[in-house]
Amino acid sequence: MINGPKRRDALLAAAAGAAAVAGSYLATGWTPSFVVRPVDQAIVNLTPGPVVTFAIATFGDAGHLIHIGMAVAAVAGLFGAVAFAGLRVAARTERRATAAAAAGGGAWLLAAALTGVSIGALGAALPAAAVVGAGWLPPSADGPASPSPSNSAPDDASDREGIAADGSRLPAGVDAVRRRTLGVVAGALGFVVAAAGGRRLSAAGDDPLPDAPRSEGAAVRLQELDAAGLAFESDDLHDMVSPIGEFYNVDIAEFDPEVTAAEWSLTFTGETETDRTVTFDELVDRPVEHRAITLRCVGEDLNGRKLDNAVWTGTPIRPLIESVDPQGECDCAMLRGEDGYYVQFPVDVLAEGFLAWGMNGKELPSGHGHPVRVLIPGHWGETNVKWLSEIELLSVEDDGYWEERGWEGTGEVKTVAKLWDEGITELGDGRVELAGHAYAGTRGVERVEVSTDGGDSWTDAALSDGLPDADVWRQWRHVFEPDGEHEVVVRATDGTGALQSGEESGSVPSGASGWVRRTVG
Ligand SMILES: Nc1nc2c(c(=O)[nH]1)N[C@H]1C(S)=C(S)[C@@H](COP(=O)(O)O)O[C@H]1N2
Ligand SMILES: [Mo]
């Protein structure tokens, strides 16, 4: 199947294409400089609206994987075509160096054209050149045109004879040629796997906060949260703080903007007495706090996983807003991020907010808005703009990104108690631990009740200690001894004494409601 120079070249070229994409990913990560991004963006932009709506309704979050998969395949194909052209050119000159240079040079040009970044393009070019250089053999290596190996044939294209699948005799060296090609292809695939894995490991944000006292301040808060928490038997359930790599993520764009602290600034525009631009150095010079703040996405299902808590390091927004003296009629503001995201809500809600540059004692990771994001206590996740660049004070209300798409997700969060799979743990002595988190925004969680008989009777769950933070979830835990199958129901009561609404609704447009029910036992 890989006999013949053309087929062998096609296989090598495909491997080189895959290696080029992997190399680009290794060099740049999931950033705008990754060669797949412009093609993925084009697919997203060119897909007609009804198809997008159908895909979201049918595939949900998997829709992202589908268009990313298409983009990766298309870009690998483009690099493969370039490598193939390089191999065919070299077939005429019979020189390995020509093959490697043509494939590598072509890949570099293609990568630079796609991303506009010439140094980063080497990440794609070098692996492509390496695969083609290692796998290239003179056309004569395939025989039968050459009865004896030509002088440029590599050592392992020996004169041993092989037997083809159909039993016929193959020309000298074909087995060795095949082995070499497959070896190079396997090596390229190994590189693809290693690049993907290596990047994943390094992606977990672990840059410490810029100066030591601040890291220590955050560490102290993390310990306080830990001390306030319940010890769950479940190993897989987060405690009071979600680790950075496991904190949920919602982005309108597939690729995080790359903004350095030195480049970053926040500008107040629109209906202000004075416009103002704040740089990163000015921001971190302001009074620093370490706050526990929980985020929940309005788009998640009732028992969904888009609810997490972290300790954020930053500074209150109120003094900055007061310094520009907003004048607009609507007392509302449009916040904008570097990725093109925007959301609008009242200035007095914004004034309660926090500008964060640290998360769990580390620099804010790129996926969560590096270098600076907004955190708005008690409101749905969409108000917490990442990669924040502008706060425009408006004179009339206007829709944000999600509101334009039918959501009403800028208001206060609904009360919820979760019971995820990881929260149901057999203790080995016949008892079962039911455990999870409950959240009610700034109203706070006062009580969590558990029913093991479908809602006929209720028992109070144990709760983690209350914390001074205005907007933080609580853990709950209840152990019981099942006797056959039980319908477990959980519900929370907020700090105003209001019981979580049992009326069931989906997440559109303003967040799911109802009580989480699970069959246990
Ligand atoms: N710039 C920007 N900010 C954003 C978003 C976005 O896509 N771009 N998504 C919003 C939504 S819908 C949610 S729920 C939260 C999620 O924050 P996280 O990804 O840090 O968990 O960020 C909000 N802020
Ligand atoms: Mo969200």
Coordinates of C-alpha atoms and ligand atoms in Angstrom, one line a residue:
M1 CA 0.0 0.0 0.0
I2 CA 2.9 2.4 0.4
N3 CA 4.8 1.0 -2.6
G4 CA 5.8 3.6 -5.1
P5 CA 7.4 7.0 -4.6
K6 CA 4.2 8.9 -5.0
R7 CA 2.3 7.0 -2.4
R8 CA 5.2 7.1 0.0
D9 CA 5.5 10.8 -0.5
A10 CA 1.8 11.3 0.2
L11 CA 2.1 9.3 3.5
L12 CA 5.1 11.3 4.5
A13 CA 3.5 14.6 3.6
A14 CA 0.5 13.8 5.7
A15 CA 2.7 13.0 8.6
A16 CA 4.6 16.2 8.0
G17 CA 1.4 18.2 7.9
A18 CA 0.3 16.7 11.3
A19 CA 3.7 17.4 12.7
A20 CA 3.6 21.0 11.5
V21 CA 0.3 21.7 13.3
A22 CA 1.5 19.9 16.4
G23 CA 4.8 21.9 16.3
S24 CA 2.9 25.2 16.0
Y25 CA 0.7 24.2 18.9
L26 CA 3.8 23.4 21.0
A27 CA 5.4 26.7 20.2
T28 CA 2.4 29.0 20.6
G29 CA -0.3 27.1 22.6
W30 CA -3.9 27.9 22.2
T31 CA -3.3 31.5 21.1
P32 CA -3.9 33.7 18.1
S33 CA -0.4 32.7 16.8
F34 CA -1.5 29.0 16.4
V35 CA -1.8 28.1 12.7
V36 CA -5.3 26.6 13.2
R37 CA -6.9 29.8 14.5
P38 CA -7.4 31.8 11.3
V39 CA -9.0 28.8 9.6
D40 CA -11.2 28.0 12.6
Q41 CA -12.2 31.6 12.7
A42 CA -13.1 31.5 9.0
I43 CA -15.2 28.3 9.5
V44 CA -17.0 30.0 12.4
N45 CA -17.6 33.2 10.4
L46 CA -18.7 31.4 7.2
T47 CA -21.1 29.0 8.8
P48 CA -24.7 30.3 8.2
G49 CA -26.6 31.2 11.4
P50 CA -29.2 28.5 11.1
V51 CA -26.5 25.8 10.9
V52 CA -24.8 27.3 14.0
T53 CA -28.1 27.2 15.9
F54 CA -28.8 23.6 14.7
A55 CA -25.3 22.6 15.8
I56 CA -25.6 24.1 19.3
A57 CA -29.0 22.5 19.8
T58 CA -27.9 19.1 18.5
F59 CA -24.3 18.8 19.7
G60 CA -24.1 21.3 22.6
D61 CA -20.5 21.8 23.7
A62 CA -19.4 19.1 21.3
G63 CA -20.1 21.6 18.5
H64 CA -16.9 23.3 19.4
L65 CA -15.0 20.1 19.0
I66 CA -16.5 19.6 15.6
H67 CA -15.4 22.9 14.1
I68 CA -12.0 22.8 15.7
G69 CA -11.6 19.2 14.4
M70 CA -12.5 20.4 10.9
A71 CA -10.1 23.3 11.2
V72 CA -7.2 21.1 12.4
A73 CA -7.8 18.6 9.6
A74 CA -7.9 21.4 7.0
V75 CA -4.7 23.1 8.2
A76 CA -2.9 19.7 8.5
G77 CA -4.0 19.1 4.9
L78 CA -2.6 22.4 3.7
F79 CA 0.8 21.8 5.4
G80 CA 0.7 18.2 4.0
A81 CA 0.1 19.6 0.4
V82 CA 3.1 21.9 0.9
A83 CA 5.3 19.0 2.1
F84 CA 4.1 16.9 -0.8
A85 CA 5.1 19.6 -3.3
G86 CA 8.5 19.8 -1.6
L87 CA 8.9 16.0 -1.9
R88 CA 8.0 16.0 -5.6
V89 CA 10.4 18.8 -6.4
A90 CA 13.2 16.9 -4.6
A91 CA 12.3 13.7 -6.5
R92 CA 13.7 15.4 -9.6
T93 CA 16.8 16.7 -8.0
E94 CA 17.4 13.5 -6.0
R95 CA 18.6 15.4 -3.0
R96 CA 17.4 15.1 0.6
A97 CA 18.4 18.6 1.5
T98 CA 16.2 20.0 -1.3
A99 CA 13.2 18.0 0.0
A100 CA 13.7 19.2 3.6
A101 CA 14.3 22.8 2.6
A102 CA 11.3 22.9 0.2
A103 CA 9.0 21.4 2.7
G104 CA 10.3 23.5 5.6
G105 CA 10.4 26.7 3.6
G106 CA 6.9 26.1 2.2
A107 CA 5.6 25.4 5.7
W108 CA 7.2 28.5 7.1
L109 CA 5.7 30.7 4.3
L110 CA 2.3 29.1 4.9
A111 CA 2.4 29.5 8.7
A112 CA 3.6 33.1 8.5
A113 CA 0.9 33.9 6.0
L114 CA -1.8 32.3 8.2
T115 CA -0.7 33.9 11.5
G116 CA 1.4 37.0 10.5
V117 CA 4.0 35.9 13.0
S118 CA 7.3 35.0 11.4
I119 CA 9.2 33.6 14.4
G120 CA 6.3 31.6 15.6
A121 CA 6.0 30.1 12.1
L122 CA 9.2 28.2 12.8
G123 CA 7.2 26.0 15.2
A124 CA 5.4 24.6 12.2
A125 CA 8.3 24.7 9.7
L126 CA 10.9 22.8 11.7
P127 CA 8.9 19.6 12.3
A128 CA 7.7 19.6 8.7
A129 CA 11.3 19.9 7.5
A130 CA 12.4 17.2 10.0
V131 CA 9.8 14.7 8.9
V132 CA 10.4 15.2 5.2
G133 CA 14.2 15.2 5.7
A134 CA 14.1 12.0 7.7
G135 CA 11.7 10.2 5.5
W136 CA 13.0 11.2 2.1
L137 CA 14.5 8.5 -0.1
P138 CA 15.6 8.8 -3.7
P139 CA 12.9 7.6 -6.1
S140 CA 15.3 4.7 -7.1
A141 CA 14.9 3.2 -3.7
D142 CA 11.6 1.8 -4.7
G143 CA 12.9 0.0 -7.8
P144 CA 12.0 -1.7 -10.1
A145 CA 13.6 1.0 -12.3
S146 CA 16.9 0.6 -10.6
P147 CA 18.3 -3.0 -10.5
S148 CA 21.0 -1.9 -8.0
P149 CA 20.8 0.7 -5.3
S150 CA 21.9 4.1 -6.6
N151 CA 24.8 5.8 -5.0
S152 CA 22.6 8.2 -3.1
A153 CA 20.5 5.4 -1.6
P154 CA 20.6 5.3 2.2
D155 CA 22.2 2.4 4.0
D156 CA 19.1 0.6 5.1
A157 CA 17.7 0.4 1.6
S158 CA 19.7 -2.9 1.4
D159 CA 19.4 -5.5 -1.3
R160 CA 17.3 -7.9 0.7
E161 CA 14.2 -9.1 -1.1
G162 CA 10.7 -8.9 0.3
I163 CA 7.5 -10.7 -0.2
A164 CA 4.4 -8.6 -1.0
A165 CA 1.0 -9.2 0.5
D166 CA -0.1 -11.1 -2.6
G167 CA 3.0 -13.4 -2.4
S168 CA 4.8 -11.9 -5.4
R169 CA 8.4 -11.0 -5.1
L170 CA 9.1 -7.3 -4.5
P171 CA 12.1 -5.6 -5.8
A172 CA 15.2 -5.3 -3.7
G173 CA 15.0 -3.0 -0.7
V174 CA 11.3 -2.4 -0.7
D175 CA 10.8 -3.9 2.7
A176 CA 13.4 -1.6 4.2
V177 CA 12.0 1.4 2.4
R178 CA 8.6 0.6 3.8
R179 CA 10.0 0.2 7.3
R180 CA 11.8 3.4 7.1
T181 CA 8.8 5.3 5.9
L182 CA 6.5 3.8 8.6
G183 CA 9.2 4.5 11.2
V184 CA 9.3 8.2 10.3
V185 CA 5.5 8.4 10.2
A186 CA 5.3 6.7 13.6
G187 CA 7.9 9.2 14.9
A188 CA 5.9 12.1 13.6
L189 CA 2.7 10.8 15.3
G190 CA 4.7 10.3 18.5
F191 CA 5.7 14.0 18.2
V192 CA 2.1 15.0 17.7
V193 CA 1.0 13.2 20.9
A194 CA 4.0 14.5 22.9
A195 CA 3.4 18.1 21.7
A196 CA -0.3 18.0 22.6
G197 CA 0.4 16.4 26.0
G198 CA 3.4 18.7 26.8
R199 CA 1.4 21.8 26.1
R200 CA -1.4 20.6 28.3
L201 CA 0.9 20.1 31.3
S202 CA 2.5 23.5 30.8
A203 CA -0.9 25.2 30.4
A204 CA -1.8 25.0 34.1
G205 CA -1.1 28.5 35.2
D206 CA 1.6 28.5 37.8
D207 CA 3.3 31.9 37.5
P208 CA 3.4 33.3 41.0
L209 CA 1.9 36.8 41.7
P210 CA 4.4 39.6 40.9
D211 CA 5.5 40.2 44.4
A212 CA 6.0 37.9 47.4
P213 CA 3.8 39.6 50.0
R214 CA 0.9 39.3 47.7
S215 CA 1.4 35.6 47.1
E216 CA 1.6 35.2 50.8
G217 CA -1.6 37.2 51.4
A218 CA -3.4 35.0 48.9
A219 CA -1.9 31.8 50.5
V220 CA -3.3 32.9 53.9
R221 CA -6.8 33.3 52.4
L222 CA -6.6 29.9 50.7
Q223 CA -5.7 28.4 54.1
E224 CA -8.6 30.2 55.7
L225 CA -11.0 28.8 53.1
D226 CA -9.6 25.3 53.5
A227 CA -10.1 25.6 57.3
A228 CA -13.7 26.7 56.9
G229 CA -14.4 23.8 54.6
L230 CA -15.9 20.4 55.2
A231 CA -13.8 17.3 54.7
F232 CA -15.5 15.4 51.9
E233 CA -14.9 11.6 51.7
S234 CA -15.1 12.0 48.0
D235 CA -11.7 12.5 46.4
D236 CA -13.0 13.9 43.2
L237 CA -15.1 16.8 44.5
H238 CA -13.5 20.2 44.9
D239 CA -13.2 21.5 48.4
M240 CA -13.8 25.2 49.0
V241 CA -11.6 26.3 46.2
S242 CA -11.6 25.1 42.6
P243 CA -8.0 24.4 41.3
I244 CA -7.1 26.7 38.4
G245 CA -6.9 23.8 35.8
E246 CA -10.4 22.6 36.8
F247 CA -12.2 26.0 37.1
Y248 CA -14.9 26.1 34.4
N249 CA -14.4 28.2 31.3
V250 CA -16.8 30.0 29.0
D251 CA -15.4 32.0 26.0
I252 CA -17.1 33.5 22.9
A253 CA -13.9 32.9 21.0
E254 CA -12.0 29.7 20.5
F255 CA -8.6 31.4 21.2
D256 CA -7.6 33.5 24.2
P257 CA -6.3 37.0 23.4
E258 CA -2.7 37.4 24.3
V259 CA -2.2 40.6 26.3
T260 CA 0.9 41.2 28.4
A261 CA 0.7 43.2 31.6
A262 CA 2.9 45.9 29.9
E263 CA 0.6 46.2 27.0
W264 CA -2.6 46.2 29.0
S265 CA -4.6 49.3 30.0
L266 CA -8.2 50.0 31.0
T267 CA -9.9 53.1 29.5
F268 CA -13.0 54.7 30.8
T269 CA -14.9 56.4 27.9
G270 CA -18.3 57.7 27.0
E271 CA -20.4 59.8 29.4
T272 CA -17.7 60.8 31.9
E273 CA -16.6 64.1 33.4
T274 CA -13.0 63.1 32.5
D275 CA -11.8 60.1 30.5
R276 CA -9.1 58.1 32.2
T277 CA -6.7 55.3 31.2
V278 CA -5.3 53.0 33.9
T279 CA -2.1 51.0 33.3
F280 CA -1.3 47.7 34.9
D281 CA 1.4 49.2 37.1
E282 CA -1.0 51.9 38.3
L283 CA -3.6 49.2 39.0
V284 CA -1.5 46.9 41.1
D285 CA -0.3 50.0 43.1
R286 CA -3.8 50.4 44.4
P287 CA -5.1 48.9 47.7
V288 CA -4.9 45.1 47.3
E289 CA -7.5 42.5 48.6
H290 CA -7.8 38.8 48.3
R291 CA -11.4 37.9 47.9
A292 CA -13.2 34.5 47.6
I293 CA -15.7 35.0 44.7
T294 CA -17.8 32.2 43.1
L295 CA -18.8 32.3 39.5
R296 CA -21.8 30.6 37.9
C297 CA -22.8 30.7 34.2
V298 CA -26.4 31.5 33.3
G299 CA -26.2 29.0 30.5
E300 CA -25.6 25.9 32.6
D301 CA -28.2 23.2 33.4
L302 CA -29.7 23.0 36.8
N303 CA -27.1 20.5 38.0
G304 CA -24.4 21.7 35.5
R305 CA -20.7 22.1 36.2
K306 CA -20.3 25.8 35.4
L307 CA -20.1 26.8 39.1
D308 CA -16.7 27.3 40.7
N309 CA -14.9 29.3 43.4
A310 CA -11.5 30.9 43.6
V311 CA -9.5 33.3 45.7
W312 CA -8.9 36.4 43.5
T313 CA -6.3 39.1 44.1
G314 CA -7.2 42.6 43.0
T315 CA -8.6 46.0 43.9
P316 CA -12.1 47.5 44.2
I317 CA -13.4 49.4 41.1
R318 CA -15.5 52.0 43.0
P319 CA -12.8 54.6 43.5
L320 CA -11.9 54.4 39.8
I321 CA -15.5 55.0 38.7
E322 CA -15.9 57.9 41.1
S323 CA -12.7 59.4 39.7
V324 CA -14.2 59.7 36.2
D325 CA -17.6 60.9 37.5
P326 CA -20.1 59.2 35.3
Q327 CA -22.7 61.5 33.7
G328 CA -24.9 59.2 31.6
E329 CA -28.7 59.2 31.9
C330 CA -29.1 55.5 32.2
D331 CA -26.5 55.0 34.9
C332 CA -25.3 52.0 33.0
A333 CA -22.0 50.9 31.5
M334 CA -20.8 48.7 28.6
L335 CA -17.7 46.7 29.5
R336 CA -15.5 45.4 26.7
G337 CA -12.8 42.7 26.5
E338 CA -9.9 42.2 24.0
D339 CA -11.7 39.2 22.5
G340 CA -14.6 41.4 21.2
Y341 CA -16.9 40.4 24.1
Y342 CA -19.1 43.1 25.6
V343 CA -21.8 43.3 28.3
Q344 CA -23.9 46.1 29.8
F345 CA -25.3 46.5 33.3
P346 CA -25.9 49.3 35.9
V347 CA -23.0 51.4 37.2
D348 CA -24.0 50.8 40.8
V349 CA -23.6 47.0 40.2
L350 CA -20.2 47.7 38.6
A351 CA -19.2 49.9 41.5
E352 CA -19.4 46.8 43.8
G353 CA -17.0 45.0 41.5
F354 CA -13.4 44.0 41.7
L355 CA -10.5 44.2 39.2
A356 CA -8.5 41.0 39.6
W357 CA -5.0 40.2 38.3
G358 CA -4.4 37.1 40.5
M359 CA -6.2 33.7 41.0
N360 CA -5.5 31.3 43.8
G361 CA -2.2 33.0 44.5
K362 CA -1.0 32.9 40.9
E363 CA -1.0 35.4 38.1
L364 CA -4.5 35.4 36.4
P365 CA -4.1 32.6 33.8
S366 CA -4.8 33.5 30.1
G367 CA -8.0 31.4 30.0
H368 CA -9.5 33.5 32.8
G369 CA -8.6 36.9 31.4
H370 CA -4.9 37.6 31.8
P371 CA -3.8 40.2 32.8
V372 CA -7.0 41.7 34.3
R373 CA -10.7 40.7 34.6
V374 CA -13.8 42.1 36.3
L375 CA -15.6 40.2 39.1
I376 CA -19.1 41.3 39.9
P377 CA -20.5 40.0 43.2
G378 CA -23.7 38.0 43.0
H379 CA -24.4 38.4 39.3
W380 CA -24.3 35.8 36.6
G381 CA -20.9 34.8 35.2
E382 CA -21.3 36.8 32.0
T383 CA -20.9 40.1 33.8
N384 CA -17.3 39.1 34.8
V385 CA -15.5 40.4 31.7
K386 CA -12.1 38.8 31.0
W387 CA -9.2 40.6 29.2
L388 CA -11.0 43.8 30.2
S389 CA -10.0 46.8 28.0
E390 CA -12.7 49.4 28.2
I391 CA -15.6 50.6 30.4
E392 CA -17.9 52.9 28.4
L393 CA -20.4 54.9 30.4
L394 CA -23.6 55.1 28.4
S395 CA -26.5 57.5 28.1
V396 CA -28.9 54.8 26.9
E397 CA -29.1 51.1 27.7
D398 CA -27.7 48.8 25.0
D399 CA -27.6 45.0 24.7
G400 CA -24.5 43.0 25.4
Y401 CA -23.2 40.0 23.5
W402 CA -25.4 37.4 25.1
E403 CA -28.4 39.7 25.4
E404 CA -28.3 40.3 21.7
R405 CA -28.6 36.5 21.4
G406 CA -31.7 36.2 23.6
W407 CA -30.3 35.8 27.1
E408 CA -31.2 37.9 30.2
G409 CA -28.1 37.0 32.1
T410 CA -26.7 40.2 33.7
G411 CA -28.9 40.0 36.8
E412 CA -28.5 38.3 40.2
V413 CA -27.8 34.6 40.3
K414 CA -30.5 32.1 41.3
T415 CA -30.1 30.0 44.4
V416 CA -28.9 26.4 43.8
A417 CA -27.7 23.3 45.6
K418 CA -25.7 20.9 43.4
L419 CA -25.4 17.1 43.7
W420 CA -22.8 16.0 41.1
D421 CA -21.7 12.4 40.4
E422 CA -18.5 13.0 42.4
G423 CA -20.7 14.0 45.4
I424 CA -22.2 10.5 45.7
T425 CA -19.7 8.2 47.5
E426 CA -20.2 4.8 49.0
L427 CA -18.4 4.8 52.3
G428 CA -17.8 1.0 52.4
D429 CA -19.9 0.4 55.6
G430 CA -23.2 0.5 53.8
R431 CA -23.6 4.3 54.2
V432 CA -23.4 6.8 51.4
E433 CA -22.0 10.3 51.5
L434 CA -24.1 12.9 49.6
A435 CA -22.1 16.1 49.3
G436 CA -21.7 19.2 47.1
H437 CA -21.9 23.0 46.9
A438 CA -24.7 25.5 47.2
Y439 CA -24.6 29.1 46.0
A440 CA -26.9 32.1 46.3
G441 CA -24.7 35.0 45.3
T442 CA -24.5 37.9 47.8
R443 CA -27.6 36.6 49.6
G444 CA -25.4 33.8 50.9
V445 CA -26.5 30.2 51.7
E446 CA -28.1 29.8 55.1
R447 CA -29.3 26.2 54.9
V448 CA -29.2 23.1 52.7
E449 CA -31.8 20.4 53.1
V450 CA -31.7 16.8 51.8
S451 CA -34.6 14.5 51.1
T452 CA -34.0 10.8 50.5
D453 CA -37.7 10.0 49.9
G454 CA -38.4 12.2 46.8
G455 CA -39.2 15.3 48.8
D456 CA -41.6 13.9 51.5
S457 CA -39.3 14.5 54.4
W458 CA -36.2 16.8 54.8
T459 CA -33.1 16.8 56.9
D460 CA -30.6 19.6 57.3
A461 CA -27.2 19.0 55.7
A462 CA -23.9 20.0 57.5
L463 CA -22.5 23.2 56.1
S464 CA -19.0 24.6 55.8
D465 CA -18.4 27.7 58.0
G466 CA -19.7 31.0 56.8
L467 CA -17.0 33.3 55.4
P468 CA -16.8 37.1 55.5
D469 CA -16.7 37.2 51.7
A470 CA -19.8 38.7 50.1
D471 CA -20.2 36.2 47.2
V472 CA -19.0 32.7 48.0
W473 CA -20.5 29.3 47.9
R474 CA -20.8 26.8 50.8
Q475 CA -20.1 23.1 50.9
W476 CA -22.8 20.8 52.2
R477 CA -22.7 17.1 53.4
H478 CA -25.2 14.5 54.5
V479 CA -24.5 10.8 55.2
F480 CA -27.3 8.2 55.1
E481 CA -27.8 4.5 54.9
P482 CA -29.7 3.5 51.8
D483 CA -32.2 0.8 51.8
G484 CA -32.7 0.0 48.1
E485 CA -33.3 2.8 45.6
H486 CA -33.8 6.4 46.9
E487 CA -34.9 9.5 45.2
V488 CA -32.6 12.1 46.6
V489 CA -33.6 15.8 46.4
V490 CA -31.5 18.8 47.5
R491 CA -32.5 22.4 48.0
A492 CA -30.9 25.5 49.5
T493 CA -32.3 28.5 51.5
D494 CA -30.6 31.8 51.0
G495 CA -29.6 34.4 53.6
T496 CA -32.9 36.3 53.2
G497 CA -34.7 33.1 54.2
A498 CA -36.0 32.4 50.7
L499 CA -36.2 28.8 49.7
Q500 CA -34.7 27.8 46.3
S501 CA -37.5 27.8 43.7
G502 CA -38.8 24.3 43.0
E503 CA -40.4 25.4 39.8
E504 CA -38.6 23.8 36.9
S505 CA -37.2 25.8 34.0
G506 CA -34.4 25.5 31.5
S507 CA -31.4 27.9 31.4
V508 CA -32.7 30.1 28.6
P509 CA -33.1 33.1 29.1
S510 CA -32.3 33.8 32.8
G511 CA -30.9 30.6 34.4
A512 CA -32.2 27.1 35.2
S513 CA -34.5 26.7 38.2
G514 CA -35.9 23.7 40.2
W515 CA -34.4 21.3 42.8
V516 CA -31.7 18.8 41.8
R517 CA -33.1 15.2 42.0
R518 CA -31.0 12.0 41.7
T519 CA -31.7 8.3 42.1
V520 CA -29.2 6.8 44.6
G521 CA -28.7 3.2 45.8
Ligands
LIG1 N1 -13.9 38.8 27.5 C1 -14.8 37.8 27.8 N2 -15.3 37.8 29.1 C2 -16.1 36.8 29.5 C3 -16.6 35.9 28.6 C4 -16.1 35.9 27.2 O1 -16.4 35.1 26.4 N3 -15.2 36.9 26.9 N4 -17.5 34.9 29.0 C5 -18.4 35.3 30.1 C6 -19.1 34.2 30.7 S1 -20.6 33.8 29.8 C7 -18.8 33.6 31.8 S2 -19.9 32.4 32.6 C8 -17.6 33.9 32.6 C9 -16.7 32.6 32.7 O2 -15.5 32.9 33.3 P1 -14.4 31.8 33.3 O3 -14.1 31.4 31.9 O4 -13.2 32.5 34.0 O5 -14.9 30.7 34.2 O6 -16.8 34.9 31.9 C10 -17.5 35.9 31.2 N5 -16.6 36.8 30.7
MO2 MO -21.8 32.5 31.2

